[in-house]
Amino acid sequence: MGNLALAAIRTWKIVDIEALFALPFNDLLFQAHTVHRQHFDPNTVQLSTLLSIKTGGCAEDCGYCPQSAHHEGSVEKEALISVDAVLSAARAAKAAGASRFCMGAAWRSPKDKDLTSVLDMVREVKALGLETCATLGMLHDDQADRLKDAGLDYYNHNLDTSPEFYGEIITTRSYQDRLDTLDKVRDAGLNVCCGGIVGMGESRTERAGLLAQLANLTPQPESVPINMLVRVEGTPLADAPALDPLEFVRTIAVARILMPASHVRLSAGRSEMSEAVQALCFFAGANSIFYGEKLLTTGNPDVTRDEALFDKLGLRAEGFRSA
Ligand code: SAM
Ligand code: DTB
Ligand code: SF4
């Protein structure tokens, strides 16, 4: 049995997760870091670069998202970009040191015609020697199998928050819809990238509820992106109160303890985070980041800034691992 399967044998209860959150900070970080060292080289971080291949005009009403057509001032709608445009971005990502290239589309779910173009992108990016990831919304019928056949390594589909808080943020698709897509992704033999967003006004119990859902997936997701909400003007969550950065570090630490063999990604929100907070996240068990100047539509630290941070902390990029 693999590490991920073993880690999933335990079913996590929210009350036990809340007890981890409530530990004295030093005890929580020590426990998380100890678990981290048992499963990973603590000085290595995996680098994923994002590209928005289809931006804006999305039919879903996700309250955090600048690409939803439901929000005033959402980003301009653009058509699916060309395979050549994807390839030049992927080549640049590889040259900058990324090992994984993640293609994101502002779709509720892909139309079959569009999926055919995405399959070409996956094949060609894979041929560059990069790991491939896509996030295209809900998948139906054989779409996950077709992505797998084209050489896709990871599919990203987030649960975003706890089932209890979910209805405050999204009304156009259900929690169960998301779980169904995750099942299809797993059944197709793809690696699962699944996480969520914190700082949307949820309670600590709801943060624990999100982590319980993620940790109780069987097997656990290979990649777990933990996003700090990027508060974008024009979205319903633009004025959400900022989450205390130390509560974010706690969330990373608890994710590490619950999902010891998963890559936990310190994801969106790094532009607003100090180096010291990011360093605490790495100590708490984060071992992946989004790397490159842009996330999908919002900013991310410059490559030179991340290189300088890695130098200061003695961190190195995880090398390419074939799927
Ligand atoms: N449309 C597809 C979907 O939602 O499944 C894929 C792209 S969507 C932008 C991918 C993820 O980005 C969302 O599930 C959400 O977790 C994250 N995201 C979107 N806007 C964000 C924001 N403002 N702050 C942090 N994370 C965000
Ligand atoms: C994930 O968990 N975070 C990424 C990726 N998966 C697709 C997206 C973050 C988006 C932040 C807002 C934006 O740039 O549009
Ligand atoms: Fe659309 Fe994805 Fe944004 Fe939701 S998160 S509005 S599904 S692009």
XYZ file of C-alpha atoms and ligand atoms in Angstrom:
373
model
C 0.000 0.000 0.000
C 1.356 3.461 -0.915
C 1.912 6.304 1.548
C -1.217 8.158 0.456
C -3.433 5.103 0.901
C -1.955 4.410 4.335
C -2.458 8.018 5.429
C -6.133 7.797 4.492
C -6.948 4.812 6.683
C -7.852 7.140 9.530
C -11.108 9.124 9.265
C -10.601 12.611 10.647
C -13.296 14.161 12.839
C -13.744 17.933 12.917
C -13.397 18.034 16.700
C -9.948 16.400 16.483
C -8.891 18.822 13.773
C -10.080 21.754 15.890
C -7.940 20.408 18.731
C -4.886 20.582 16.431
C -5.762 24.178 15.464
C -6.027 25.045 19.181
C -2.536 23.777 20.109
C 0.024 26.337 21.241
C 1.632 27.655 18.030
C 5.058 26.176 18.791
C 3.611 22.743 19.591
C 1.557 22.745 16.376
C 4.506 23.810 14.229
C 6.850 21.307 15.862
C 4.378 18.472 15.256
C 3.737 19.526 11.648
C 7.431 19.954 10.894
C 8.219 16.546 12.408
C 5.601 14.906 10.162
C 6.956 16.882 7.204
C 10.514 15.592 7.765
C 9.262 12.005 8.002
C 7.847 12.215 4.463
C 9.800 14.860 2.566
C 13.120 16.605 2.206
C 12.317 19.765 4.227
C 14.452 21.997 1.995
C 12.824 21.145 -1.323
C 9.796 22.902 -2.799
C 7.868 21.898 -5.915
C 7.263 24.711 -8.447
C 4.072 24.884 -10.530
C 3.446 27.622 -13.082
C -0.112 28.667 -13.943
C -1.503 29.894 -17.235
C -5.051 31.037 -17.906
C -5.934 29.437 -21.249
C -9.516 30.744 -21.259
C -10.170 33.862 -19.217
C -13.370 35.453 -17.881
C -17.057 35.220 -18.721
C -17.627 32.209 -16.481
C -21.218 31.069 -15.868
C -20.573 30.136 -12.223
C -21.127 32.614 -9.389
C -18.136 31.783 -7.116
C -18.069 34.813 -4.785
C -14.268 35.057 -4.673
C -13.625 34.875 -8.394
C -12.867 37.809 -10.716
C -13.729 35.607 -13.720
C -17.396 35.082 -12.862
C -19.770 36.828 -15.280
C -22.098 37.347 -12.293
C -19.905 40.040 -10.739
C -19.681 43.658 -11.845
C -16.200 44.621 -12.933
C -15.172 41.042 -13.658
C -12.254 40.555 -16.042
C -12.870 40.796 -19.775
C -14.005 37.604 -21.470
C -11.428 36.109 -23.845
C -11.478 33.130 -26.223
C -9.498 29.925 -25.678
C -5.878 30.754 -26.537
C -3.834 28.910 -29.174
C -1.690 25.830 -28.618
C 1.329 27.902 -29.732
C 0.654 30.543 -27.081
C 0.426 27.824 -24.432
C 3.667 26.264 -25.636
C 5.660 29.472 -25.484
C 4.446 30.066 -21.910
C 5.298 26.469 -21.001
C 8.807 26.769 -22.470
C 9.375 29.947 -20.453
C 8.093 28.236 -17.290
C 10.470 25.329 -17.830
C 13.410 27.658 -18.480
C 12.608 29.496 -15.220
C 12.750 26.188 -13.309
C 9.119 25.049 -12.948
C 8.470 21.295 -12.980
C 4.703 21.458 -13.513
C 2.584 23.548 -15.863
C -1.045 24.116 -14.923
C -3.607 25.268 -17.488
C -6.725 26.935 -16.064
C -9.999 27.723 -17.838
C -12.931 29.834 -16.654
C -15.491 27.187 -17.523
C -18.317 25.587 -15.585
C -17.277 22.471 -17.525
C -15.479 22.015 -20.849
C -17.397 21.609 -24.129
C -16.154 18.604 -26.082
C -14.889 20.828 -28.940
C -12.809 22.878 -26.486
C -11.575 19.779 -24.727
C -10.102 18.555 -28.021
C -7.906 21.690 -28.164
C -6.916 21.244 -24.505
C -5.856 17.648 -25.278
C -3.440 19.019 -27.901
C -2.069 21.477 -25.339
C -1.556 18.683 -22.809
C 0.253 16.468 -25.345
C 2.603 19.235 -26.440
C 3.369 20.575 -22.961
C 4.069 17.034 -21.781
C 6.448 16.574 -24.737
C 8.529 19.483 -23.371
C 9.268 17.321 -20.327
C 6.982 19.172 -17.917
C 4.379 17.626 -15.653
C 0.941 18.692 -16.818
C -2.038 19.890 -14.792
C -5.396 21.254 -15.910
C -8.310 22.893 -14.132
C -11.315 23.139 -16.419
C -14.329 22.854 -14.106
C -16.668 19.860 -13.798
C -15.899 16.847 -15.975
C -18.529 14.625 -17.564
C -18.675 11.236 -19.280
C -15.271 10.229 -20.636
C -13.604 13.661 -20.362
C -11.304 12.607 -17.512
C -10.261 9.464 -19.430
C -9.504 11.517 -22.530
C -7.331 13.884 -20.500
C -5.486 10.933 -18.993
C -4.943 9.389 -22.441
C -3.486 12.676 -23.711
C -0.849 12.514 -20.945
C -2.354 14.731 -18.262
C -0.657 14.096 -14.893
C -2.839 16.134 -12.479
C -6.369 17.538 -12.471
C -7.065 20.456 -10.135
C -10.579 20.735 -8.767
C -11.003 22.443 -5.413
C -13.617 21.857 -2.734
C -12.939 25.492 -1.790
C -14.484 25.435 1.714
C -16.487 23.311 4.156
C -19.877 21.886 3.096
C -21.517 24.091 5.767
C -20.042 27.381 4.496
C -20.145 26.496 0.783
C -23.642 27.897 0.123
C -22.501 31.363 1.263
C -19.946 31.444 -1.551
C -21.320 29.508 -4.556
C -24.889 28.715 -5.577
C -24.533 27.533 -9.184
C -23.016 24.106 -8.464
C -23.180 21.897 -5.411
C -20.563 20.392 -3.147
C -21.665 16.988 -4.423
C -20.996 18.117 -8.038
C -17.409 18.764 -7.005
C -17.060 15.417 -5.243
C -18.479 13.680 -8.343
C -15.841 15.312 -10.565
C -13.114 14.304 -8.107
C -14.363 10.694 -8.314
C -14.168 10.775 -12.117
C -10.654 12.193 -11.970
C -9.527 9.487 -9.545
C -11.258 6.711 -11.533
C -9.443 7.840 -14.687
C -6.110 7.283 -12.912
C -5.193 10.970 -12.785
C -3.403 12.484 -9.813
C -5.771 14.650 -7.789
C -4.956 18.273 -6.950
C -7.630 19.472 -4.550
C -7.674 22.192 -1.923
C -9.496 25.340 -0.986
C -9.481 28.985 -0.004
C -9.254 30.490 3.455
C -9.981 34.070 4.493
C -13.476 34.171 2.998
C -15.107 34.934 6.371
C -15.358 31.278 7.395
C -14.940 30.241 11.033
C -12.085 28.095 12.305
C -14.548 25.188 12.562
C -15.318 25.679 8.863
C -11.609 25.712 8.025
C -11.350 22.448 9.968
C -14.380 21.211 7.979
C -12.611 21.876 4.666
C -9.475 20.060 5.848
C -11.597 17.127 7.085
C -13.181 16.778 3.633
C -9.761 16.846 1.947
C -8.091 14.478 4.403
C -10.965 11.986 4.266
C -10.804 11.630 0.486
C -9.577 8.118 -0.251
C -6.822 8.154 -1.307
C -5.852 11.610 -0.162
C -5.110 14.185 -2.916
C -1.526 14.141 -4.178
C -1.514 17.970 -4.198
C -3.390 20.211 -1.779
C -3.438 23.902 -2.732
C -4.236 26.139 0.246
C -5.160 29.553 -1.159
C -5.380 32.740 0.883
C -8.272 34.682 -0.652
C -7.080 37.300 -3.133
C -9.613 40.069 -2.498
C -10.421 41.406 -5.945
C -12.402 44.612 -6.397
C -15.809 43.995 -7.938
C -16.221 40.544 -6.361
C -18.645 40.001 -3.452
C -15.668 39.109 -1.226
C -13.638 42.245 -2.040
C -14.127 43.556 1.493
C -13.818 40.292 3.418
C -11.840 40.893 6.633
C -8.208 39.825 6.261
C -7.339 36.501 7.904
C -4.608 36.710 10.544
C -1.460 35.402 8.771
C -0.659 33.194 11.785
C -4.055 31.506 11.361
C -3.032 30.829 7.749
C 0.219 29.247 8.987
C -1.824 27.112 11.396
C -4.009 25.981 8.484
C -0.915 24.864 6.546
C 0.431 23.041 9.615
C -2.836 21.198 10.228
C -3.054 20.255 6.520
C 0.470 18.799 6.760
C -0.404 16.694 9.829
C -3.641 15.403 8.274
C -2.156 14.692 4.829
C 1.437 13.708 5.620
C 2.389 12.389 2.169
C 0.646 15.054 0.046
C 2.317 18.093 -1.447
C 0.746 21.019 0.420
C 0.874 24.122 -1.765
C 1.238 27.639 -0.387
C -0.936 28.936 -3.224
C -2.715 32.219 -3.998
C -2.116 35.184 -1.696
C 1.706 35.145 -1.536
C 1.970 38.659 -3.012
C 0.375 40.028 0.148
C 2.424 37.795 2.475
C 5.699 38.789 4.114
C 8.784 36.626 3.614
C 8.618 35.752 7.310
C 5.070 34.363 7.001
C 6.039 32.364 3.906
C 9.076 30.988 5.776
C 6.774 29.871 8.605
C 4.522 28.167 6.037
C 7.515 26.242 4.649
C 8.505 25.233 8.173
C 4.898 24.183 8.874
C 4.990 21.795 5.913
C 4.199 23.704 2.725
C 6.337 22.183 -0.031
C 4.912 23.582 -3.237
C 4.191 27.067 -4.619
C 2.785 28.746 -7.692
C 5.823 30.158 -9.431
C 5.790 33.006 -11.978
C 4.538 36.583 -12.112
C 0.887 35.707 -12.528
C -1.641 33.293 -11.045
C -4.605 33.210 -13.444
C -5.702 36.856 -13.549
C -3.996 38.304 -10.462
C -0.393 38.847 -9.472
C 2.126 36.530 -7.845
C 5.670 37.339 -6.637
C 8.308 37.821 -9.365
C 10.599 34.890 -10.079
C 13.593 36.968 -8.958
C 11.898 37.683 -5.621
C 11.176 33.978 -5.089
C 14.746 33.061 -6.050
C 16.012 35.530 -3.446
C 13.653 34.087 -0.812
C 14.751 30.522 -1.622
C 18.409 31.627 -1.321
C 17.768 33.203 2.065
C 16.027 30.080 3.323
C 18.346 27.540 1.680
C 15.429 26.043 -0.252
C 15.753 24.405 -3.670
C 13.304 23.550 -6.415
C 12.102 19.964 -6.654
C 13.428 18.400 -9.849
C 11.233 17.018 -12.570
C 9.622 13.762 -11.464
C 8.141 11.668 -14.244
C 4.550 10.604 -13.612
N -13.214 27.181 -13.464
C -12.580 26.063 -12.893
C -13.106 25.730 -11.518
O -13.498 26.626 -10.785
O -13.109 24.555 -11.169
C -11.065 26.193 -12.834
C -10.433 27.537 -12.553
S -10.794 28.244 -10.959
C -10.172 29.908 -11.126
C -9.659 27.394 -9.895
C -9.612 27.760 -8.433
O -8.992 29.010 -8.242
C -10.912 27.890 -7.676
O -11.483 26.682 -7.321
C -10.474 28.648 -6.441
O -10.131 27.757 -5.409
C -9.243 29.421 -6.915
N -9.492 30.878 -6.892
C -10.237 31.594 -7.768
N -10.277 32.889 -7.428
C -9.534 33.013 -6.294
C -9.210 34.116 -5.446
N -9.666 35.340 -5.672
N -8.436 33.875 -4.370
C -7.958 32.646 -4.121
N -8.237 31.562 -4.886
C -9.029 31.740 -5.946
C -5.638 26.838 -7.069
O -5.962 26.209 -6.037
N -5.310 28.126 -7.101
C -5.021 28.547 -8.461
C -5.147 27.224 -9.249
N -5.595 26.292 -8.265
C -5.918 27.180 -10.495
C -5.822 29.700 -8.914
C -5.719 30.925 -8.023
C -6.472 32.017 -8.667
C -6.331 33.333 -7.948
C -7.119 34.412 -8.594
C -6.727 34.713 -10.010
O -5.510 34.905 -10.309
O -7.618 34.834 -10.863
Fe -15.724 30.080 -12.920
Fe -13.815 28.657 -11.741
Fe -14.065 31.319 -11.271
Fe -15.878 29.665 -10.301
S -13.689 29.694 -9.765
S -16.292 31.592 -11.377
S -15.982 28.115 -11.908
S -13.520 30.364 -13.187
